[in-house]
Amino acid sequence: MKAHTCPLCGARMKRNGKTSAGRTRWRCTSCGASSVRRMDSSAKLLDSFLGWLLTRRRQADMPGGGRTFRRKTARFWEIWPMPPKVESPRRVVFVDGIHLGRKAVVLIASDEGHALGWHLCRSENSRAWAALMSRVAAPEVVVSDGGDGFQKALRKTWPGTRHQRCVFHAFCQVRRYTTSRPRTQAGAELYGLARALLAVTTLREADGWVQSLLAWSERWDSFLAETARSEDGRVSLAHERLVKARRSLVRLVNAGALFTYLDPGLVRDGPLPSTNNSIEGGVNAQLRAMLRDHRGLSIERRLKAVFWWCYVHSPNPLPAAGILRVMPTDRSIAAIYERLDERERLEGTIPQWGDAVVWSELHHSEPYRMDWD
């Protein structure tokens, strides 16, 4: 049994009878202080809470039943599990955002097996992406679906990292403009080119695909340049959607982000992914399944549930006792926010926890917040 030490002087304590309630009384052999050892079951309760949150178990099946379980674990909803600072660089990092409402998104960075970082923000923008990426060591290659502001954040935060745009998302972007059943010959050919992008596996095939895109663009250039006049007299492109679809592909080709996974200087260390399926299926799908299993949570609890899942699947999560000791809570973050001056509240951020304006709106004095959904 672990020795009991004095909380005042640190000396060894010995048993000294019992209290009227039947508990063992301890007395310090050095200073004479007397105390009663109190068992802290918080860590055990936190493990039980996570055992429910991260599985499909019902609260009624947990120890104590539904109502008792909720009462004993309610305090754990106040904790914000924060991402670690990842200083060991990965070869490939996948980034994506999971939207939990119209104005709430959690940006996530992961490798093949772990969640490396996460950040709460209102929308995908360069500032939010930079806050996420600044806590993760720059990888050799980053795979993304082309979220707003990501390119700007990449140039600023990871300037030496190569970017691979997910080819499936590039195809989907074209499909949104052409539909899967184009009505024009030009649209059908461009849709076929976008589908062929998914089958490119060598540099020769990639060069052939680029040449095919250039040939398509030259062949249909006059068709795409046709204009139409609306009833109010405004002149616009007659095939604007096709023009946007072509522009989305040409932009990726010019940026060199479409065939990074075929770069000879990179693949000599092993094959590289062309899609971000790893984070879509390994992280986002798991998060959505968890939220479906516990549907009915408020927006704040959904956010914290995502944070908990990411933390438990981070490289080296702390045990329950360590989490309770070091992780911030609603109260501690509010205290930090209160110390910010008015300008910092409006324009600044608390990078470790998310945008400062998000925190102020999420924790509002009004009892009901509907604008996050």
CSV table of C-alpha atoms in Angstrom, one decimal:
chain,number,residue,atom,x,y,z
A,1,MET,CA,0.0,0.0,0.0
A,2,LYS,CA,1.3,3.4,-0.9
A,3,ALA,CA,2.7,5.4,2.1
A,4,HIS,CA,0.5,8.2,3.3
A,5,THR,CA,2.4,11.5,3.7
A,6,CYS,CA,1.6,14.6,5.6
A,7,PRO,CA,0.1,17.4,3.5
A,8,LEU,CA,1.8,20.0,5.7
A,9,CYS,CA,5.4,18.8,6.1
A,10,GLY,CA,5.6,15.8,3.7
A,11,ALA,CA,6.7,13.4,6.5
A,12,ARG,CA,5.4,9.9,6.8
A,13,MET,CA,2.0,9.4,8.6
A,14,LYS,CA,0.8,6.5,10.6
A,15,ARG,CA,-2.6,5.2,11.6
A,16,ASN,CA,-4.1,6.8,14.7
A,17,GLY,CA,-7.5,5.2,15.4
A,18,LYS,CA,-10.8,5.9,13.6
A,19,THR,CA,-13.2,8.8,13.4
A,20,SER,CA,-16.8,8.6,14.6
A,21,ALA,CA,-17.8,7.8,11.0
A,22,GLY,CA,-15.5,4.8,11.0
A,23,ARG,CA,-12.8,6.2,8.8
A,24,THR,CA,-9.1,5.7,9.5
A,25,ARG,CA,-7.4,8.7,11.1
A,26,TRP,CA,-3.8,9.4,10.2
A,27,ARG,CA,-1.2,11.3,12.3
A,28,CYS,CA,2.1,12.8,11.2
A,29,THR,CA,5.1,11.4,13.0
A,30,SER,CA,6.9,14.7,12.6
A,31,CYS,CA,4.6,17.6,13.1
A,32,GLY,CA,1.7,15.8,14.7
A,33,ALA,CA,-1.0,16.9,12.2
A,34,SER,CA,-4.0,14.7,11.9
A,35,SER,CA,-6.0,14.0,8.8
A,36,VAL,CA,-8.3,11.5,7.1
A,37,ARG,CA,-7.5,10.1,3.7
A,38,ARG,CA,-10.2,10.9,1.1
A,39,MET,CA,-10.6,8.8,-2.0
A,40,ASP,CA,-10.9,10.8,-5.2
A,41,SER,CA,-13.0,8.8,-7.7
A,42,SER,CA,-12.9,11.6,-10.4
A,43,ALA,CA,-10.5,9.8,-12.7
A,44,LYS,CA,-12.6,6.6,-12.5
A,45,LEU,CA,-15.8,8.6,-13.3
A,46,LEU,CA,-14.1,10.3,-16.2
A,47,ASP,CA,-13.1,6.9,-17.7
A,48,SER,CA,-16.7,5.9,-17.3
A,49,PHE,CA,-17.9,9.1,-19.0
A,50,LEU,CA,-15.6,8.5,-22.0
A,51,GLY,CA,-16.6,4.9,-22.1
A,52,TRP,CA,-20.2,6.1,-22.7
A,53,LEU,CA,-19.4,9.0,-25.0
A,54,LEU,CA,-17.0,7.2,-27.4
A,55,THR,CA,-19.1,4.1,-27.7
A,56,ARG,CA,-22.8,3.2,-28.5
A,57,ARG,CA,-23.6,2.4,-24.9
A,58,ARG,CA,-26.7,3.9,-23.4
A,59,GLN,CA,-26.6,6.0,-20.2
A,60,ALA,CA,-29.2,3.6,-18.6
A,61,ASP,CA,-26.7,0.8,-19.0
A,62,MET,CA,-23.9,2.7,-17.2
A,63,PRO,CA,-23.1,2.1,-13.5
A,64,GLY,CA,-25.8,3.8,-11.5
A,65,GLY,CA,-28.3,4.1,-14.4
A,66,GLY,CA,-29.2,7.1,-16.4
A,67,ARG,CA,-30.0,9.8,-13.9
A,68,THR,CA,-27.2,9.0,-11.5
A,69,PHE,CA,-24.7,8.7,-14.3
A,70,ARG,CA,-25.7,12.1,-15.7
A,71,ARG,CA,-25.4,13.7,-12.2
A,72,LYS,CA,-22.0,12.2,-11.5
A,73,THR,CA,-20.5,13.0,-14.9
A,74,ALA,CA,-22.1,16.4,-15.6
A,75,ARG,CA,-18.9,18.3,-14.6
A,76,PHE,CA,-16.9,16.6,-17.3
A,77,TRP,CA,-18.8,18.5,-20.0
A,78,GLU,CA,-17.0,21.6,-18.7
A,79,ILE,CA,-13.6,20.3,-19.8
A,80,TRP,CA,-12.1,21.3,-23.2
A,81,PRO,CA,-9.6,18.6,-24.2
A,82,MET,CA,-6.8,20.5,-26.0
A,83,PRO,CA,-4.6,19.2,-28.8
A,84,PRO,CA,-0.9,18.5,-28.0
A,85,LYS,CA,1.9,20.3,-29.7
A,86,VAL,CA,3.2,17.8,-32.3
A,87,GLU,CA,6.9,18.4,-32.8
A,88,SER,CA,7.8,15.2,-34.6
A,89,PRO,CA,7.2,15.8,-38.3
A,90,ARG,CA,5.0,13.4,-40.3
A,91,ARG,CA,5.6,12.5,-43.9
A,92,VAL,CA,1.9,13.1,-44.8
A,93,VAL,CA,-0.7,15.0,-42.9
A,94,PHE,CA,-4.4,15.1,-43.9
A,95,VAL,CA,-6.5,18.2,-43.0
A,96,ASP,CA,-10.3,18.7,-43.2
A,97,GLY,CA,-13.1,20.4,-41.4
A,98,ILE,CA,-16.3,18.9,-39.9
A,99,HIS,CA,-19.2,21.3,-39.8
A,100,LEU,CA,-21.5,20.9,-36.8
A,101,GLY,CA,-23.8,23.8,-37.7
A,102,ARG,CA,-24.2,26.6,-40.1
A,103,LYS,CA,-21.6,28.6,-38.2
A,104,ALA,CA,-19.6,26.1,-36.3
A,105,VAL,CA,-16.7,24.0,-37.8
A,106,VAL,CA,-13.9,22.1,-36.2
A,107,LEU,CA,-10.7,21.9,-38.4
A,108,ILE,CA,-8.8,18.7,-37.9
A,109,ALA,CA,-5.3,17.5,-38.9
A,110,SER,CA,-4.4,13.8,-38.8
A,111,ASP,CA,-2.0,11.3,-40.0
A,112,GLU,CA,-2.7,7.7,-40.9
A,113,GLY,CA,-3.5,6.7,-37.3
A,114,HIS,CA,-3.9,9.7,-35.0
A,115,ALA,CA,-5.6,13.1,-34.7
A,116,LEU,CA,-2.8,15.6,-34.5
A,117,GLY,CA,-4.6,18.8,-34.0
A,118,TRP,CA,-8.1,20.4,-33.9
A,119,HIS,CA,-9.4,24.0,-33.9
A,120,LEU,CA,-12.8,25.5,-33.4
A,121,CYS,CA,-13.8,28.3,-35.7
A,122,ARG,CA,-16.8,30.0,-37.3
A,123,SER,CA,-15.8,29.1,-40.9
A,124,GLU,CA,-12.8,27.9,-42.9
A,125,ASN,CA,-10.5,30.8,-43.3
A,126,SER,CA,-6.7,31.4,-43.4
A,127,ARG,CA,-6.5,32.5,-39.8
A,128,ALA,CA,-8.2,29.4,-38.5
A,129,TRP,CA,-6.2,27.1,-40.7
A,130,ALA,CA,-2.9,28.8,-39.5
A,131,ALA,CA,-4.0,28.4,-35.9
A,132,LEU,CA,-4.5,24.6,-36.5
A,133,MET,CA,-1.2,24.1,-38.4
A,134,SER,CA,1.0,26.2,-36.1
A,135,ARG,CA,0.8,23.5,-33.4
A,136,VAL,CA,1.8,20.6,-35.8
A,137,ALA,CA,5.3,20.1,-37.2
A,138,ALA,CA,5.4,20.8,-40.9
A,139,PRO,CA,5.0,17.6,-42.9
A,140,GLU,CA,6.5,16.7,-46.3
A,141,VAL,CA,3.1,16.6,-48.0
A,142,VAL,CA,-0.3,17.8,-46.9
A,143,VAL,CA,-3.5,16.5,-48.4
A,144,SER,CA,-6.6,18.7,-48.4
A,145,ASP,CA,-10.0,19.2,-50.1
A,146,GLY,CA,-9.3,22.8,-50.9
A,147,GLY,CA,-11.0,24.6,-48.1
A,148,ASP,CA,-11.3,28.4,-48.1
A,149,GLY,CA,-8.1,30.1,-47.0
A,150,PHE,CA,-6.0,27.0,-46.8
A,151,GLN,CA,-3.5,27.9,-49.5
A,152,LYS,CA,-2.8,31.3,-47.8
A,153,ALA,CA,-2.3,29.6,-44.4
A,154,LEU,CA,-0.1,26.9,-46.1
A,155,ARG,CA,2.3,29.5,-47.6
A,156,LYS,CA,2.5,31.3,-44.2
A,157,THR,CA,2.7,28.4,-41.8
A,158,TRP,CA,4.2,25.5,-43.7
A,159,PRO,CA,6.1,27.2,-46.6
A,160,GLY,CA,8.2,24.1,-47.4
A,161,THR,CA,5.4,21.6,-47.5
A,162,ARG,CA,4.0,20.3,-50.8
A,163,HIS,CA,0.3,20.4,-51.3
A,164,GLN,CA,-1.8,17.6,-52.7
A,165,ARG,CA,-5.4,18.5,-53.6
A,166,CYS,CA,-7.7,15.5,-53.1
A,167,VAL,CA,-8.4,14.4,-56.7
A,168,PHE,CA,-11.8,13.0,-55.7
A,169,HIS,CA,-12.8,16.4,-54.4
A,170,ALA,CA,-11.5,18.0,-57.7
A,171,PHE,CA,-13.7,15.6,-59.6
A,172,CYS,CA,-16.7,16.4,-57.4
A,173,GLN,CA,-16.2,20.1,-57.9
A,174,VAL,CA,-16.4,19.6,-61.7
A,175,ARG,CA,-19.5,17.3,-61.3
A,176,ARG,CA,-21.3,20.1,-59.3
A,177,TYR,CA,-21.0,22.3,-62.4
A,178,THR,CA,-21.6,19.8,-65.2
A,179,THR,CA,-23.9,17.3,-63.3
A,180,SER,CA,-23.4,13.6,-63.9
A,181,ARG,CA,-25.5,13.9,-67.1
A,182,PRO,CA,-24.3,17.0,-69.0
A,183,ARG,CA,-26.6,18.3,-71.6
A,184,THR,CA,-23.9,19.6,-73.9
A,185,GLN,CA,-21.1,17.8,-75.7
A,186,ALA,CA,-18.5,20.1,-74.2
A,187,GLY,CA,-19.9,19.3,-70.7
A,188,ALA,CA,-19.9,15.6,-71.3
A,189,GLU,CA,-16.3,15.6,-72.5
A,190,LEU,CA,-15.2,17.7,-69.5
A,191,TYR,CA,-17.0,15.4,-67.1
A,192,GLY,CA,-15.3,12.5,-68.7
A,193,LEU,CA,-11.9,14.2,-68.2
A,194,ALA,CA,-12.7,14.8,-64.6
A,195,ARG,CA,-13.6,11.1,-64.1
A,196,ALA,CA,-10.4,10.1,-65.9
A,197,LEU,CA,-8.4,12.1,-63.3
A,198,LEU,CA,-9.3,9.4,-60.7
A,199,ALA,CA,-7.4,6.7,-62.7
A,200,VAL,CA,-4.1,8.6,-63.2
A,201,THR,CA,-1.3,6.5,-61.7
A,202,THR,CA,1.9,7.6,-63.6
A,203,LEU,CA,3.6,10.8,-64.7
A,204,ARG,CA,3.0,9.8,-68.3
A,205,GLU,CA,-0.7,9.5,-67.7
A,206,ALA,CA,-0.7,12.8,-65.8
A,207,ASP,CA,1.0,14.6,-68.8
A,208,GLY,CA,-1.5,13.0,-71.2
A,209,TRP,CA,-4.4,14.1,-69.0
A,210,VAL,CA,-3.1,17.7,-68.9
A,211,GLN,CA,-2.7,17.7,-72.7
A,212,SER,CA,-6.2,16.4,-73.1
A,213,LEU,CA,-7.5,19.3,-70.9
A,214,LEU,CA,-5.6,21.8,-73.0
A,215,ALA,CA,-7.0,20.3,-76.2
A,216,TRP,CA,-10.5,20.4,-74.8
A,217,SER,CA,-10.1,24.0,-73.8
A,218,GLU,CA,-8.9,25.0,-77.3
A,219,ARG,CA,-11.5,23.0,-79.1
A,220,TRP,CA,-14.4,24.6,-77.1
A,221,ASP,CA,-12.9,28.0,-76.6
A,222,SER,CA,-15.3,29.9,-78.9
A,223,PHE,CA,-18.2,27.9,-77.4
A,224,LEU,CA,-17.3,28.9,-73.8
A,225,ALA,CA,-16.8,32.5,-74.9
A,226,GLU,CA,-20.5,32.8,-76.0
A,227,THR,CA,-22.5,35.4,-74.2
A,228,ALA,CA,-26.2,35.9,-73.5
A,229,ARG,CA,-28.2,38.9,-72.6
A,230,SER,CA,-30.7,38.8,-69.7
A,231,GLU,CA,-34.1,40.5,-69.6
A,232,ASP,CA,-32.7,43.4,-67.7
A,233,GLY,CA,-30.0,43.9,-70.3
A,234,ARG,CA,-27.0,42.4,-68.5
A,235,VAL,CA,-24.5,40.4,-70.5
A,236,SER,CA,-23.1,37.2,-69.1
A,237,LEU,CA,-21.4,34.0,-70.2
A,238,ALA,CA,-23.9,31.6,-71.7
A,239,HIS,CA,-22.0,28.6,-70.3
A,240,GLU,CA,-20.7,30.1,-67.1
A,241,ARG,CA,-20.9,26.8,-65.2
A,242,LEU,CA,-18.6,25.1,-67.7
A,243,VAL,CA,-16.2,28.0,-67.5
A,244,LYS,CA,-16.0,27.7,-63.8
A,245,ALA,CA,-15.5,23.9,-64.0
A,246,ARG,CA,-12.6,24.5,-66.4
A,247,ARG,CA,-11.1,27.2,-64.2
A,248,SER,CA,-11.2,24.9,-61.2
A,249,LEU,CA,-9.0,22.3,-63.0
A,250,VAL,CA,-6.7,24.8,-64.7
A,251,ARG,CA,-6.0,26.5,-61.3
A,252,LEU,CA,-5.0,23.2,-59.8
A,253,VAL,CA,-2.7,22.4,-62.7
A,254,ASN,CA,-1.0,25.8,-62.6
A,255,ALA,CA,-0.5,25.5,-58.8
A,256,GLY,CA,1.1,22.1,-59.2
A,257,ALA,CA,-1.2,20.6,-56.5
A,258,LEU,CA,-3.0,18.0,-58.7
A,259,PHE,CA,-0.2,15.4,-59.2
A,260,THR,CA,2.0,15.9,-56.2
A,261,TYR,CA,1.5,12.2,-55.4
A,262,LEU,CA,3.4,11.3,-58.5
A,263,ASP,CA,6.5,13.5,-57.9
A,264,PRO,CA,9.6,11.3,-58.4
A,265,GLY,CA,11.4,13.2,-55.6
A,266,LEU,CA,8.7,12.3,-53.2
A,267,VAL,CA,7.6,8.8,-54.1
A,268,ARG,CA,11.1,7.4,-53.8
A,269,ASP,CA,10.4,7.1,-50.0
A,270,GLY,CA,7.1,5.2,-50.7
A,271,PRO,CA,3.8,5.9,-52.4
A,272,LEU,CA,1.8,9.0,-51.5
A,273,PRO,CA,-2.0,9.3,-51.3
A,274,SER,CA,-4.0,11.2,-53.9
A,275,THR,CA,-7.1,11.6,-51.8
A,276,ASN,CA,-7.9,12.5,-48.2
A,277,ASN,CA,-9.9,9.3,-47.7
A,278,SER,CA,-7.8,8.6,-44.6
A,279,ILE,CA,-9.4,11.6,-42.7
A,280,GLU,CA,-12.8,11.3,-44.4
A,281,GLY,CA,-13.2,7.6,-43.4
A,282,GLY,CA,-10.9,7.4,-40.4
A,283,VAL,CA,-11.9,10.6,-38.6
A,284,ASN,CA,-14.9,12.4,-40.0
A,285,ALA,CA,-17.0,9.2,-40.5
A,286,GLN,CA,-16.2,8.1,-36.9
A,287,LEU,CA,-17.2,11.5,-35.5
A,288,ARG,CA,-20.4,11.6,-37.4
A,289,ALA,CA,-21.2,8.1,-36.2
A,290,MET,CA,-20.6,9.1,-32.6
A,291,LEU,CA,-22.8,12.2,-32.9
A,292,ARG,CA,-25.6,10.1,-34.4
A,293,ASP,CA,-25.3,7.6,-31.5
A,294,HIS,CA,-25.7,10.5,-29.1
A,295,ARG,CA,-28.0,12.7,-31.1
A,296,GLY,CA,-29.8,15.4,-29.2
A,297,LEU,CA,-26.7,17.0,-27.7
A,298,SER,CA,-26.6,20.8,-27.6
A,299,ILE,CA,-24.2,22.5,-30.1
A,300,GLU,CA,-21.6,23.1,-27.3
A,301,ARG,CA,-21.7,19.4,-26.2
A,302,ARG,CA,-21.4,18.3,-29.8
A,303,LEU,CA,-18.2,20.4,-30.1
A,304,LYS,CA,-16.8,19.0,-26.9
A,305,ALA,CA,-17.7,15.5,-28.0
A,306,VAL,CA,-15.6,16.0,-31.1
A,307,PHE,CA,-12.8,17.4,-29.0
A,308,TRP,CA,-12.9,14.4,-26.7
A,309,TRP,CA,-12.8,11.9,-29.6
A,310,CYS,CA,-9.8,13.7,-31.2
A,311,TYR,CA,-8.0,13.9,-27.9
A,312,VAL,CA,-8.5,10.2,-27.1
A,313,HIS,CA,-7.2,9.4,-30.6
A,314,SER,CA,-4.2,11.8,-30.4
A,315,PRO,CA,-0.6,10.3,-30.3
A,316,ASN,CA,-0.1,10.3,-26.5
A,317,PRO,CA,-3.2,11.1,-24.5
A,318,LEU,CA,-2.9,11.6,-20.8
A,319,PRO,CA,-4.6,9.3,-18.3
A,320,ALA,CA,-7.8,10.5,-16.8
A,321,ALA,CA,-6.1,11.9,-13.7
A,322,GLY,CA,-3.7,13.9,-15.9
A,323,ILE,CA,-6.6,15.2,-18.0
A,324,LEU,CA,-8.4,16.5,-14.9
A,325,ARG,CA,-5.2,18.1,-13.7
A,326,VAL,CA,-4.1,20.1,-16.8
A,327,MET,CA,-7.0,20.5,-19.2
A,328,PRO,CA,-8.8,23.9,-19.2
A,329,THR,CA,-12.5,24.2,-18.3
A,330,ASP,CA,-15.3,26.7,-19.1
A,331,ARG,CA,-14.4,28.6,-16.0
A,332,SER,CA,-10.6,28.9,-16.7
A,333,ILE,CA,-11.1,29.9,-20.4
A,334,ALA,CA,-13.7,32.5,-19.4
A,335,ALA,CA,-11.2,33.9,-16.9
A,336,ILE,CA,-8.6,34.3,-19.7
A,337,TYR,CA,-11.2,35.9,-22.0
A,338,GLU,CA,-12.2,38.4,-19.3
A,339,ARG,CA,-8.6,39.5,-19.0
A,340,LEU,CA,-8.5,40.5,-22.7
A,341,ASP,CA,-9.3,44.1,-23.5
A,342,GLU,CA,-12.2,45.1,-25.7
A,343,ARG,CA,-10.1,45.3,-28.9
A,344,GLU,CA,-8.6,41.8,-28.4
A,345,ARG,CA,-12.1,40.4,-27.7
A,346,LEU,CA,-13.3,41.7,-31.1
A,347,GLU,CA,-10.2,41.1,-33.3
A,348,GLY,CA,-7.9,38.7,-31.4
A,349,THR,CA,-8.0,35.0,-30.9
A,350,ILE,CA,-7.2,32.5,-28.2
A,351,PRO,CA,-5.3,30.1,-30.6
A,352,GLN,CA,-5.3,27.1,-28.2
A,353,TRP,CA,-9.1,27.1,-27.8
A,354,GLY,CA,-10.4,28.7,-31.0
A,355,ASP,CA,-11.5,32.1,-32.3
A,356,ALA,CA,-12.1,34.5,-29.4
A,357,VAL,CA,-15.3,35.7,-31.0
A,358,VAL,CA,-16.5,32.1,-31.1
A,359,TRP,CA,-15.9,31.7,-27.4
A,360,SER,CA,-17.9,34.9,-26.6
A,361,GLU,CA,-20.9,33.8,-28.7
A,362,LEU,CA,-20.8,30.2,-27.5
A,363,HIS,CA,-20.9,31.3,-23.9
A,364,HIS,CA,-23.5,34.0,-23.9
A,365,SER,CA,-25.6,35.3,-21.1
A,366,GLU,CA,-28.8,34.3,-22.9
A,367,PRO,CA,-30.0,30.8,-21.9
A,368,TYR,CA,-30.8,29.6,-25.5
A,369,ARG,CA,-28.4,30.0,-28.5
A,370,MET,CA,-29.9,29.1,-31.8
A,371,ASP,CA,-27.6,30.9,-34.3
A,372,TRP,CA,-24.9,28.2,-34.1
A,373,ASP,CA,-27.1,25.6,-35.7
